[in-house]
Amino acid sequence: LGGITGGNTEGDAVDAVGSAMELIQSGLLIHDDIMDRDKKRRGESSIFNQYAEMAAQDGLQDSYHIGESLGICATCRVKDCVW
């Protein structure tokens, strides 16, 4: 939006920057949920909590830690997409 209001008509560049910002924000939210141990995000199960629930359903030991670890991996993947 800032690019458009600033007179930039290069739609692809503006879309790329907007997409990158959304991916960074998503990674930050995942990280925030892990740090705060929030099991809910906007009324739904947070990403790391979803992984923890799946690990528990599969009978894996220390499912909460598995969920945290996979949540961190999801954050890293978001960053990989941006950079």
Short mmCIF file of C-alpha atoms in Angstrom, two decimals, residues 16-44:
data_model
loop_
_atom_site.label_atom_id
_atom_site.label_comp_id
_atom_site.label_asym_id
_atom_site.label_seq_id
_atom_site.Cartn_x
_atom_site.Cartn_y
_atom_site.Cartn_z
CA ALA A 16 6.70 -9.06 -3.35
CA VAL A 17 7.41 -6.62 -0.54
CA GLY A 18 3.91 -7.04 0.88
CA SER A 19 4.24 -10.83 0.75
CA ALA A 20 7.63 -10.68 2.46
CA MET A 21 6.20 -8.53 5.23
CA GLU A 22 3.34 -10.99 5.76
CA LEU A 23 5.76 -13.93 5.97
CA ILE A 24 7.93 -12.10 8.50
CA GLN A 25 4.85 -11.25 10.56
CA SER A 26 3.71 -14.88 10.47
CA GLY A 27 7.10 -16.04 11.70
CA LEU A 28 7.05 -13.49 14.50
CA LEU A 29 3.59 -14.62 15.60
CA ILE A 30 4.66 -18.28 15.68
CA HIS A 31 7.73 -17.32 17.71
CA ASP A 32 5.64 -15.17 20.06
CA ASP A 33 3.22 -18.02 20.72
CA ILE A 34 6.11 -20.35 21.59
CA MET A 35 7.79 -17.81 23.88
CA ASP A 36 4.52 -16.99 25.67
CA ARG A 37 3.32 -20.62 25.60
CA ASP A 38 0.06 -19.45 24.05
CA LYS A 39 -1.96 -22.45 22.93
CA LYS A 40 -4.43 -20.26 21.05
CA ARG A 41 -3.99 -17.70 18.28
CA ARG A 42 -7.14 -15.80 17.26
CA GLY A 43 -9.36 -18.44 18.82
CA GLU A 44 -7.66 -21.34 17.01
#
